GROMACS .gro file of C-alpha atoms in nm:
model
  508
    1MET     CA    1  12.133   8.947  10.816
    2LEU     CA    2  12.459   8.978  10.621
    3ASN     CA    3  12.715   9.228  10.751
    4ILE     CA    4  12.929   9.399  10.489
    5ALA     CA    5  13.210   9.647  10.552
    6ILE     CA    6  13.295   9.868  10.251
    7HIS     CA    7  13.621  10.063  10.245
    8ARG     CA    8  13.620  10.351   9.995
    9ILE     CA    9  13.965  10.475   9.907
   10GLY     CA   10  14.003  10.775   9.679
   11PHE     CA   11  13.634  10.871   9.680
   12ASP     CA   12  13.349  10.907   9.930
   13ASP     CA   13  13.042  10.924   9.703
   14PHE     CA   14  12.781  10.688   9.551
   15SER     CA   15  12.670  10.522   9.876
   16THR     CA   16  12.314  10.468   9.746
   17GLU     CA   17  12.425  10.320   9.415
   18ILE     CA   18  12.677  10.087   9.580
   19TYR     CA   19  12.415   9.969   9.827
   20HIS     CA   20  12.166   9.891   9.548
   21ILE     CA   21  12.423   9.687   9.356
   22THR     CA   22  12.506   9.494   9.673
   23ARG     CA   23  12.136   9.423   9.732
   24LEU     CA   24  12.114   9.251   9.395
   25PHE     CA   25  12.319   8.970   9.548
   26PHE     CA   26  12.232   8.980   9.917
   27GLU     CA   27  11.872   9.030  10.027
   28GLN     CA   28  11.924   9.234  10.345
   29PRO     CA   29  12.285   9.347  10.369
   30ASN     CA   30  12.387   9.554  10.668
   31VAL     CA   31  12.637   9.788  10.504
   32GLN     CA   32  12.895   9.972  10.713
   33TRP     CA   33  13.095  10.243  10.538
   34GLU     CA   34  13.459  10.273  10.636
   35THR     CA   35  13.752  10.473  10.497
   36GLN     CA   36  14.122  10.397  10.478
   37GLU     CA   37  14.267  10.722  10.355
   38LYS     CA   38  14.617  10.621  10.475
   39ASP     CA   39  14.628  10.291  10.288
   40ALA     CA   40  14.982  10.309  10.151
   41GLU     CA   41  14.931  10.101   9.836
   42TRP     CA   42  14.626  10.293   9.721
   43GLN     CA   43  14.769  10.632   9.809
   44ALA     CA   44  15.069  10.550   9.593
   45VAL     CA   45  14.842  10.466   9.298
   46ILE     CA   46  14.643  10.788   9.349
   47GLU     CA   47  14.955  11.006   9.362
   48MET     CA   48  15.105  10.837   9.056
   49ARG     CA   49  14.794  10.894   8.848
   50LYS     CA   50  14.777  11.259   8.957
   51LYS     CA   51  15.131  11.309   8.827
   52GLU     CA   52  15.054  11.135   8.500
   53ASP     CA   53  14.745  11.357   8.454
   54THR     CA   54  14.561  11.067   8.292
   55ARG     CA   55  14.223  11.121   8.126
   56ASP     CA   56  14.068  10.804   8.253
   57ILE     CA   57  13.916  10.648   8.564
   58TYR     CA   58  14.092  10.357   8.729
   59VAL     CA   59  13.904  10.138   8.977
   60LYS     CA   60  14.019   9.832   9.166
   61THR     CA   61  13.771   9.637   9.377
   62ASP     CA   62  13.882   9.377   9.631
   63LEU     CA   63  13.639   9.147   9.809
   64SER     CA   64  13.733   8.912  10.090
   65ALA     CA   65  13.554   8.721  10.363
   66ALA     CA   66  13.589   8.832  10.723
   67ASP     CA   67  13.747   8.499  10.816
   68GLY     CA   68  14.029   8.550  10.571
   69GLY     CA   69  13.903   8.281  10.335
   70GLU     CA   70  13.843   8.329   9.963
   71ALA     CA   71  13.914   8.664   9.801
   72TRP     CA   72  13.824   8.819   9.465
   73SER     CA   73  13.958   9.124   9.282
   74HIS     CA   74  13.880   9.325   8.969
   75GLU     CA   75  14.051   9.619   8.801
   76HIS     CA   76  13.877   9.847   8.554
   77THR     CA   77  13.969  10.157   8.353
   78MET     CA   78  13.730  10.388   8.167
   79PRO     CA   79  13.815  10.698   7.962
   80ILE     CA   80  13.670  11.032   8.071
   81PRO     CA   81  13.472  11.208   7.794
   82ASP     CA   82  13.483  11.584   7.749
   83SER     CA   83  13.129  11.612   7.887
   84GLY     CA   84  13.237  11.544   8.246
   85GLU     CA   85  13.348  11.273   8.479
   86ARG     CA   86  13.096  11.218   8.763
   87GLY     CA   87  12.876  10.978   8.567
   88ILE     CA   88  13.182  10.793   8.437
   89VAL     CA   89  13.325  10.757   8.788
   90LYS     CA   90  12.997  10.612   8.912
   91ARG     CA   91  12.976  10.372   8.618
   92ALA     CA   92  13.335  10.256   8.665
   93ILE     CA   93  13.287  10.191   9.036
   94LEU     CA   94  12.963   9.999   8.986
   95TYR     CA   95  13.112   9.805   8.694
   96SER     CA   96  13.403   9.683   8.904
   97LEU     CA   97  13.184   9.608   9.206
   98LEU     CA   98  12.937   9.409   8.996
   99GLN     CA   99  13.214   9.203   8.837
  100VAL     CA  100  13.356   9.108   9.175
  101LEU     CA  101  13.018   9.020   9.323
  102GLN     CA  102  12.927   8.809   9.019
  103ASP     CA  103  13.258   8.622   9.048
  104ALA     CA  104  13.208   8.565   9.419
  105THR     CA  105  12.846   8.448   9.405
  106GLY     CA  106  12.822   8.289   9.061
  107LEU     CA  107  12.512   8.500   8.990
  108GLU     CA  108  12.478   8.695   8.666
  109GLN     CA  109  12.269   9.012   8.681
  110PRO     CA  110  12.080   9.044   8.349
  111TRP     CA  111  12.049   9.421   8.382
  112GLY     CA  112  12.413   9.476   8.474
  113ILE     CA  113  12.475   9.789   8.676
  114LEU     CA  114  12.133   9.938   8.597
  115THR     CA  115  11.910   9.963   8.904
  116GLY     CA  116  11.663  10.231   8.788
  117VAL     CA  117  11.298  10.200   8.690
  118ARG     CA  118  11.326  10.323   8.330
  119PRO     CA  119  11.607  10.160   8.129
  120THR     CA  120  11.434  10.259   7.803
  121LYS     CA  121  11.476  10.624   7.899
  122LEU     CA  122  11.852  10.569   7.900
  123MET     CA  123  11.822  10.395   7.563
  124HIS     CA  124  11.632  10.683   7.405
  125ASN     CA  125  11.881  10.937   7.539
  126MET     CA  126  12.164  10.736   7.386
  127MET     CA  127  11.980  10.693   7.055
  128ASN     CA  128  11.945  11.071   7.027
  129LYS     CA  129  12.325  11.087   6.995
  130GLN     CA  130  12.438  10.756   6.841
  131ASP     CA  131  12.328  10.484   6.604
  132ILE     CA  132  12.148  10.179   6.746
  133GLU     CA  133  12.444   9.941   6.711
  134THR     CA  134  12.673  10.176   6.902
  135CYS     CA  135  12.411  10.202   7.175
  136LYS     CA  136  12.392   9.824   7.203
  137GLN     CA  137  12.768   9.799   7.228
  138ILE     CA  138  12.778  10.057   7.509
  139LEU     CA  139  12.506   9.872   7.700
  140ARG     CA  140  12.697   9.544   7.675
  141GLU     CA  141  13.047   9.674   7.744
  142GLN     CA  142  12.996   9.964   7.984
  143TYR     CA  143  12.675   9.868   8.165
  144LEU     CA  144  12.728   9.488   8.158
  145ILE     CA  145  12.372   9.424   8.038
  146THR     CA  146  12.325   9.076   7.895
  147GLU     CA  147  12.256   9.029   7.525
  148PRO     CA  148  11.886   8.929   7.566
  149LYS     CA  149  11.814   9.243   7.768
  150VAL     CA  150  12.009   9.462   7.524
  151LYS     CA  151  11.796   9.326   7.242
  152LEU     CA  152  11.478   9.380   7.444
  153LEU     CA  153  11.572   9.742   7.517
  154ALA     CA  154  11.652   9.812   7.153
  155ASP     CA  155  11.334   9.644   7.028
  156VAL     CA  156  11.116   9.840   7.271
  157ALA     CA  157  11.280  10.176   7.197
  158GLU     CA  158  11.253  10.132   6.821
  159ARG     CA  159  10.891  10.017   6.849
  160GLN     CA  160  10.799  10.321   7.059
  161LEU     CA  161  10.938  10.559   6.799
  162LYS     CA  162  10.743  10.377   6.531
  163VAL     CA  163  10.420  10.398   6.733
  164ILE     CA  164  10.470  10.761   6.842
  165PRO     CA  165  10.706  10.925   6.589
  166ASP     CA  166  10.672  11.259   6.770
  167LEU     CA  167  10.750  11.110   7.113
  168PHE     CA  168  11.012  11.382   7.176
  169ARG     CA  169  10.793  11.663   7.040
  170LEU     CA  170  10.490  11.640   7.267
  171ASP     CA  171  10.550  11.946   7.486
  172LYS     CA  172  10.252  12.129   7.333
  173GLU     CA  173  10.026  11.854   7.466
  174ILE     CA  174   9.982  11.676   7.798
  175SER     CA  175   9.832  11.343   7.901
  176ILE     CA  176   9.586  11.292   8.185
  177TYR     CA  177   9.565  11.024   8.453
  178ILE     CA  178   9.242  10.993   8.652
  179GLY     CA  179   9.277  10.799   8.977
  180ILE     CA  180   8.970  10.619   9.115
  181PRO     CA  181   9.086  10.484   9.456
  182PHE     CA  182   8.833  10.206   9.512
  183CYS     CA  183   8.844   9.827   9.469
  184PRO     CA  184   8.625   9.539   9.585
  185THR     CA  185   8.925   9.420   9.795
  186LYS     CA  186   9.294   9.502   9.817
  187CYS     CA  187   9.539   9.247   9.673
  188ALA     CA  188   9.818   9.124   9.898
  189TYR     CA  189  10.093   9.260   9.669
  190CYS     CA  190   9.932   9.599   9.604
  191THR     CA  191  10.043   9.943   9.725
  192PHE     CA  192   9.829  10.149   9.487
  193PRO     CA  193   9.547  10.365   9.627
  194ALA     CA  194   9.286  10.091   9.649
  195TYR     CA  195   9.029  10.121   9.925
  196ASP     CA  196   8.728   9.903   9.991
  197ILE     CA  197   8.441  10.082   9.820
  198ARG     CA  198   8.219   9.970  10.109
  199GLY     CA  199   8.464  10.104  10.370
  200ASN     CA  200   8.461  10.419  10.578
  201ASN     CA  201   8.770  10.598  10.446
  202GLY     CA  202   8.573  10.887  10.298
  203SER     CA  203   8.252  10.859  10.101
  204VAL     CA  204   8.244  10.776   9.733
  205GLN     CA  205   8.017  11.072   9.671
  206GLY     CA  206   8.252  11.308   9.852
  207PHE     CA  207   8.544  11.186   9.643
  208LEU     CA  208   8.350  11.219   9.319
  209GLU     CA  209   8.251  11.575   9.406
  210GLY     CA  210   8.620  11.660   9.443
  211LEU     CA  211   8.713  11.484   9.119
  212HIS     CA  212   8.446  11.673   8.922
  213TYR     CA  213   8.585  11.998   9.064
  214GLU     CA  214   8.942  11.902   8.973
  215ILE     CA  215   8.843  11.808   8.617
  216ARG     CA  216   8.666  12.142   8.567
  217GLU     CA  217   8.954  12.349   8.707
  218MET     CA  218   9.220  12.160   8.511
  219GLY     CA  219   9.010  12.192   8.196
  220ARG     CA  220   8.995  12.568   8.252
  221TRP     CA  221   9.373  12.582   8.292
  222LEU     CA  222   9.430  12.376   7.975
  223GLN     CA  223   9.208  12.617   7.780
  224GLN     CA  224   9.409  12.911   7.914
  225ALA     CA  225   9.745  12.749   7.837
  226GLY     CA  226   9.639  12.642   7.488
  227LEU     CA  227   9.755  12.284   7.543
  228GLY     CA  228   9.606  11.978   7.379
  229ILE     CA  229   9.562  11.629   7.524
  230THR     CA  230   9.744  11.325   7.387
  231THR     CA  231   9.596  11.045   7.599
  232ILE     CA  232   9.355  10.999   7.892
  233TYR     CA  233   9.393  10.703   8.128
  234TRP     CA  234   9.154  10.600   8.407
  235GLY     CA  235   9.337  10.396   8.671
  236GLY     CA  236   9.331  10.339   9.045
  237GLY     CA  237   9.216  10.129   9.225
  238THR     CA  238   8.964  10.000   8.980
  239PRO     CA  239   8.763  10.272   8.800
  240THR     CA  240   8.480  10.030   8.726
  241SER     CA  241   8.425   9.991   9.101
  242ILE     CA  242   8.199  10.297   9.091
  243GLU     CA  243   7.848  10.275   8.946
  244ALA     CA  244   7.765  10.313   8.576
  245ASP     CA  245   7.582  10.642   8.629
  246GLU     CA  246   7.877  10.779   8.829
  247MET     CA  247   8.113  10.691   8.546
  248ASP     CA  248   7.877  10.851   8.297
  249ALA     CA  249   7.864  11.174   8.500
  250LEU     CA  250   8.244  11.194   8.508
  251PHE     CA  251   8.260  11.152   8.132
  252GLN     CA  252   8.006  11.431   8.095
  253THR     CA  253   8.223  11.666   8.302
  254ILE     CA  254   8.528  11.567   8.097
  255GLN     CA  255   8.335  11.640   7.777
  256GLN     CA  256   8.232  11.982   7.908
  257SER     CA  257   8.574  12.076   8.049
  258PHE     CA  258   8.865  11.937   7.847
  259PRO     CA  259   8.961  12.106   7.518
  260GLY     CA  260   9.009  11.926   7.188
  261LEU     CA  261   8.874  11.585   7.290
  262ASP     CA  262   8.829  11.498   6.924
  263LYS     CA  263   9.209  11.506   6.890
  264VAL     CA  264   9.281  11.276   7.187
  265ARG     CA  265   9.475  10.978   7.051
  266GLU     CA  266   9.371  10.722   7.315
  267LEU     CA  267   9.119  10.684   7.598
  268THR     CA  268   9.180  10.392   7.835
  269VAL     CA  269   8.975  10.273   8.132
  270GLU     CA  270   9.111  10.007   8.367
  271ALA     CA  271   8.838   9.750   8.428
  272GLY     CA  272   9.096   9.533   8.595
  273ARG     CA  273   8.877   9.346   8.840
  274PRO     CA  274   8.634   9.120   8.651
  275ASP     CA  275   8.393   9.133   8.947
  276THR     CA  276   8.333   9.505   8.879
  277ILE     CA  277   8.232   9.468   8.514
  278THR     CA  278   7.862   9.486   8.419
  279PRO     CA  279   7.678   9.531   8.089
  280GLU     CA  280   7.566   9.878   8.206
  281LYS     CA  281   7.926   9.990   8.263
  282ILE     CA  282   8.038   9.858   7.925
  283GLU     CA  283   7.754  10.054   7.765
  284VAL     CA  284   7.889  10.371   7.930
  285LEU     CA  285   8.240  10.297   7.799
  286GLN     CA  286   8.102  10.253   7.449
  287LYS     CA  287   7.887  10.564   7.474
  288TRP     CA  288   8.198  10.776   7.541
  289LYS     CA  289   8.409  10.595   7.279
  290VAL     CA  290   8.663  10.441   7.515
  291ASP     CA  291   8.939  10.295   7.294
  292ARG     CA  292   9.096  10.050   7.533
  293ILE     CA  293   9.016   9.864   7.854
  294SER     CA  294   9.211   9.629   8.077
  295ILE     CA  295   9.070   9.310   8.230
  296ASN     CA  296   9.335   9.161   8.456
  297PRO     CA  297   9.330   8.796   8.561
  298GLN     CA  298   9.688   8.807   8.706
  299SER     CA  299   9.661   8.426   8.720
  300PHE     CA  300   9.425   8.156   8.597
  301THR     CA  301   9.481   7.939   8.905
  302GLN     CA  302   9.191   7.977   9.148
  303SER     CA  303   9.390   7.895   9.462
  304THR     CA  304   9.635   8.175   9.370
  305LEU     CA  305   9.353   8.428   9.333
  306ASP     CA  306   9.224   8.326   9.676
  307THR     CA  307   9.569   8.359   9.832
  308ILE     CA  308   9.636   8.709   9.697
  309GLY     CA  309   9.290   8.842   9.788
  310ARG     CA  310   9.125   8.877   9.447
  311HIS     CA  311   8.763   8.786   9.516
  312HIS     CA  312   8.672   8.683   9.165
  313THR     CA  313   8.688   8.344   9.001
  314VAL     CA  314   8.872   8.220   8.695
  315THR     CA  315   8.533   8.152   8.537
  316GLU     CA  316   8.427   8.510   8.603
  317THR     CA  317   8.736   8.642   8.425
  318LEU     CA  318   8.654   8.435   8.118
  319GLU     CA  319   8.287   8.536   8.123
  320LYS     CA  320   8.352   8.908   8.163
  321PHE     CA  321   8.615   8.908   7.889
  322LYS     CA  322   8.368   8.739   7.653
  323LEU     CA  323   8.095   8.984   7.758
  324ALA     CA  324   8.318   9.280   7.672
  325ARG     CA  325   8.399   9.123   7.336
  326GLN     CA  326   8.032   9.056   7.257
  327MET     CA  327   7.945   9.417   7.341
  328GLY     CA  328   8.204   9.548   7.096
  329MET     CA  329   8.520   9.617   7.300
  330ASN     CA  330   8.792   9.535   7.049
  331ASN     CA  331   9.105   9.654   7.229
  332ILE     CA  332   9.149   9.468   7.557
  333ASN     CA  333   9.463   9.439   7.767
  334MET     CA  334   9.529   9.167   8.023
  335ASP     CA  335   9.784   9.171   8.308
  336LEU     CA  336   9.965   8.859   8.423
  337ILE     CA  337  10.205   8.829   8.718
  338ILE     CA  338  10.504   8.596   8.727
  339GLY     CA  339  10.606   8.462   9.066
  340LEU     CA  340  10.279   8.477   9.259
  341PRO     CA  341  10.272   8.266   9.578
  342ASN     CA  342  10.283   7.890   9.524
  343GLU     CA  343  10.306   7.929   9.146
  344GLY     CA  344  10.571   7.766   8.931
  345ILE     CA  345  10.619   7.656   8.572
  346GLU     CA  346  10.305   7.441   8.564
  347GLN     CA  347  10.072   7.711   8.695
  348PHE     CA  348  10.218   7.979   8.468
  349GLN     CA  349  10.184   7.752   8.166
  350GLN     CA  350   9.817   7.706   8.255
  351THR     CA  351   9.778   8.084   8.266
  352LEU     CA  352   9.936   8.118   7.921
  353ASP     CA  353   9.714   7.841   7.785
  354GLU     CA  354   9.400   8.016   7.911
  355THR     CA  355   9.522   8.350   7.775
  356ALA     CA  356   9.563   8.186   7.433
  357LYS     CA  357   9.191   8.109   7.430
  358LEU     CA  358   9.110   8.480   7.468
  359MET     CA  359   9.389   8.650   7.269
  360PRO     CA  360   9.371   9.002   7.413
  361GLU     CA  361   9.513   9.276   7.195
  362SER     CA  362   9.785   9.349   7.451
  363LEU     CA  363   9.939   9.168   7.742
  364THR     CA  364  10.141   9.314   8.028
  365VAL     CA  365  10.363   9.058   8.198
  366HIS     CA  366  10.470   9.167   8.545
  367THR     CA  367  10.731   9.008   8.767
  368LEU     CA  368  10.619   9.006   9.130
  369SER     CA  369  10.775   9.283   9.339
  370PHE     CA  370  10.773   9.286   9.718
  371LYS     CA  371  10.666   9.647   9.770
  372ARG     CA  372  10.748   9.783  10.111
  373ALA     CA  373  10.395   9.872  10.222
  374SER     CA  374  10.213   9.569  10.081
  375LYS     CA  375  10.048   9.302  10.293
  376MET     CA  376  10.264   9.041  10.124
  377THR     CA  377  10.586   9.215  10.225
  378LYS     CA  378  10.474   9.273  10.582
  379ASN     CA  379  10.394   8.902  10.613
  380ARG     CA  380  10.655   8.766  10.375
  381SER     CA  381  10.709   8.442  10.563
  382ASP     CA  382  10.346   8.350  10.489
  383TYR     CA  383  10.406   8.350  10.112
  384GLU     CA  384  10.623   8.099   9.927
  385VAL     CA  385  10.746   8.220   9.589
  386ALA     CA  386  10.957   8.064   9.315
  387GLU     CA  387  11.336   8.079   9.312
  388ARG     CA  388  11.541   8.303   9.086
  389ASP     CA  389  11.606   8.049   8.806
  390GLU     CA  390  11.240   7.946   8.789
  391ILE     CA  391  11.131   8.311   8.771
  392ALA     CA  392  11.370   8.366   8.479
  393GLU     CA  393  11.235   8.057   8.303
  394MET     CA  394  10.877   8.182   8.339
  395MET     CA  395  10.978   8.520   8.197
  396GLN     CA  396  11.130   8.341   7.899
  397MET     CA  397  10.810   8.136   7.861
  398ALA     CA  398  10.615   8.463   7.836
  399ALA     CA  399  10.857   8.605   7.579
  400ASP     CA  400  10.838   8.288   7.369
  401TRP     CA  401  10.457   8.270   7.394
  402THR     CA  402  10.410   8.633   7.287
  403GLU     CA  403  10.649   8.594   6.992
  404ARG     CA  404  10.470   8.280   6.871
  405ASN     CA  405  10.135   8.457   6.888
  406GLY     CA  406  10.234   8.776   6.707
  407TYR     CA  407  10.289   9.010   7.002
  408GLN     CA  408  10.584   9.247   7.021
  409PRO     CA  409  10.731   9.424   7.327
  410TYR     CA  410  10.653   9.797   7.331
  411TYR     CA  411  10.725   9.918   7.684
  412LEU     CA  412  10.902   9.799   7.996
  413TYR     CA  413  10.990   9.914   8.342
  414ARG     CA  414  11.157   9.774   8.650
  415GLN     CA  415  11.088   9.793   9.024
  416LYS     CA  416  11.281   9.764   9.345
  417ASN     CA  417  11.263   9.424   9.513
  418ILE     CA  418  11.148   9.262   9.189
  419LEU     CA  419  11.198   8.885   9.180
  420GLY     CA  420  11.504   8.768   8.989
  421ASN     CA  421  11.610   9.131   8.926
  422LEU     CA  422  11.396   9.113   8.612
  423GLU     CA  423  11.139   9.348   8.459
  424ASN     CA  424  10.778   9.413   8.360
  425VAL     CA  425  10.708   9.407   7.986
  426GLY     CA  426  10.411   9.525   7.783
  427TYR     CA  427  10.346   9.327   7.465
  428SER     CA  428  10.089   9.404   7.197
  429LEU     CA  429   9.963   9.308   6.857
  430GLU     CA  430  10.052   9.549   6.578
  431GLY     CA  431   9.882   9.887   6.627
  432ARG     CA  432   9.739   9.799   6.970
  433GLU     CA  433  10.006   9.951   7.190
  434SER     CA  434   9.904  10.167   7.487
  435LEU     CA  435  10.020  10.519   7.400
  436TYR     CA  436   9.971  10.632   7.760
  437ASN     CA  437  10.207  10.362   7.888
  438ILE     CA  438  10.477  10.483   7.652
  439VAL     CA  439  10.455  10.857   7.727
  440MET     CA  440  10.420  10.794   8.101
  441MET     CA  441  10.723  10.569   8.120
  442GLU     CA  442  10.955  10.777   7.901
  443GLU     CA  443  10.884  11.105   8.089
  444ARG     CA  444  10.897  11.326   7.780
  445GLN     CA  445  10.555  11.477   7.840
  446THR     CA  446  10.363  11.619   8.135
  447ILE     CA  447  10.120  11.376   8.296
  448LEU     CA  448   9.845  11.562   8.479
  449GLY     CA  449   9.721  11.346   8.768
  450LEU     CA  450   9.364  11.395   8.890
  451GLY     CA  451   9.193  11.209   9.174
  452CYS     CA  452   9.320  11.004   9.466
  453GLY     CA  453   9.683  10.897   9.465
  454ALA     CA  454   9.734  11.048   9.120
  455VAL     CA  455  10.085  11.190   9.072
  456SER     CA  456  10.132  11.480   8.833
  457LYS     CA  457  10.470  11.480   8.660
  458ILE     CA  458  10.527  11.822   8.514
  459VAL     CA  459  10.793  11.811   8.243
  460TYR     CA  460  10.924  12.159   8.173
  461PRO     CA  461  10.916  12.234   7.801
  462GLY     CA  462  11.252  12.189   7.629
  463THR     CA  463  11.399  12.081   7.299
  464GLU     CA  464  11.422  11.744   7.127
  465GLU     CA  465  11.792  11.732   7.215
  466ASP     CA  466  11.730  11.779   7.588
  467THR     CA  467  11.804  11.456   7.771
  468GLN     CA  468  11.767  11.593   8.125
  469GLN     CA  469  11.457  11.808   8.122
  470LYS     CA  470  11.341  11.937   8.458
  471ILE     CA  471  11.057  11.727   8.605
  472GLU     CA  472  10.842  11.844   8.897
  473ARG     CA  473  10.651  11.571   9.080
  474PHE     CA  474  10.326  11.659   9.261
  475PRO     CA  475  10.119  11.383   9.430
  476ASN     CA  476   9.755  11.412   9.530
  477PRO     CA  477   9.651  11.260   9.866
  478LYS     CA  478   9.624  10.881   9.855
  479GLU     CA  479   9.339  10.839  10.102
  480PRO     CA  480   8.986  10.940   9.997
  481ALA     CA  481   8.920  11.115  10.331
  482ALA     CA  482   9.231  11.332  10.292
  483TYR     CA  483   9.147  11.405   9.928
  484ILE     CA  484   8.791  11.508  10.014
  485GLN     CA  485   8.916  11.749  10.278
  486ASN     CA  486   9.195  11.909  10.075
  487TYR     CA  487   9.126  11.879   9.700
  488LYS     CA  488   9.077  12.254   9.643
  489GLU     CA  489   9.409  12.332   9.809
  490TYR     CA  490   9.587  12.072   9.596
  491VAL     CA  491   9.430  12.204   9.276
  492ASP     CA  492   9.555  12.556   9.358
  493LYS     CA  493   9.908  12.430   9.425
  494LYS     CA  494   9.907  12.225   9.105
  495ILE     CA  495   9.799  12.522   8.895
  496LYS     CA  496  10.082  12.732   9.041
  497LEU     CA  497  10.336  12.467   8.940
  498LEU     CA  498  10.185  12.440   8.592
  499ASN     CA  499  10.197  12.818   8.551
  500GLN     CA  500  10.566  12.817   8.643
  501ALA     CA  501  10.639  12.546   8.386
  502TYR     CA  502  10.428  12.673   8.096
  503LEU     CA  503  10.281  13.019   8.126
  504SER     CA  504  10.576  13.215   8.268
  505GLU     CA  505  10.792  13.133   7.967
  506ALA     CA  506  10.510  13.225   7.731
  507GLY     CA  507  10.466  13.561   7.905
  508ILE     CA  508  10.107  13.484   8.008
   0.00000   0.00000   0.00000
């Protein structure tokens, strides 16, 4: 445990942001906040700048060891725009803090002072006001993002606007996420709603009864509101954990309930666990014209699959992928994870080599994240993972491999406790991007979450120029038993929120 004392002089805000920057360098810092309002040197600076009435922010950060050893310092000034100063103050403080910590540790943070999940959202907001080169310059100079990550952000943002030209004009439509909370087993790194389908946490039939009800009620509301549907995404869990006839029945209810299905741009079903895929289930997917599925190996090293609790074999992944291809599925995504236990350069290269034999239409490359509630995090000492430099090298291997094979990055997001302070990137062949992934990550459209653990994100209608639209988050229960008991109550609450966002303004 590392103890850190932070003295804030001249301000008393941004505790959370400062803590997150510190955590980029020290795994479990114990931060103690202290003030020195009577520090003579700093008070003199503050008073002088008040008299000068300067229109800029001046920050000086000093770092020294408790034993009086080495010390580091950084001074930074940023102009205050007419739009306000709070965001500039925060950026200036984090900029100076990051510079000092990088000098002290010798570590460079590729994402600079950004610690949020959605860096592309920042990029789009900037691109609404400035040209792309100006945006890149701001990212480099004010956010301290490294050149490779600046390029990645720009490439992704431009690709998204090419794929969905009306990305910022989708408030007359919504997208739908359907959460199926069952899996054959739960992976050690997972915190998604994923319950053993043979377990006793609520019956499958009871859950499906609630989901049918929710689909019908939400379909009725969509009809009333006059809203169309952009994309539909089945996730979980693993949707293909349920039986083929149960999947078919859900599709029938969707067909009967949702308006304008002929105008839906994309229908995706996660078939992530190869051990859940059967010819009968693929026939159901084809019957209902599913555009895109995901078959996720995560790794092509058998010992890794055993360690993380995925009870399928490498051979089974290959066989089920080929089965889906033979039965006509021509848009398949695969997920890979960098930094799984006991995996290094050699194992990841093997995974890329096996992926090359299959050539899925899209590939999502995740960097392992130690999520707070996962089995892996709770027993972290039991899992040995690669060091920071090796993680970065594997990420570069993935970027090089995708470029050589004609894939381009089209979406990305980041997570807390992600190895190497890196990112997750979705790559695809031309025209095979997941539209749902884009609209979900950029938060410019309402996502209506149905089923267990599904989170509705209600984006209040605005204008194309709005960069801070109001977003209301409404999660369904994660556990099947809780969902079964309360789904009608949650549907009622969700409809009330939707009415506030959409129908009140329309006078309905």
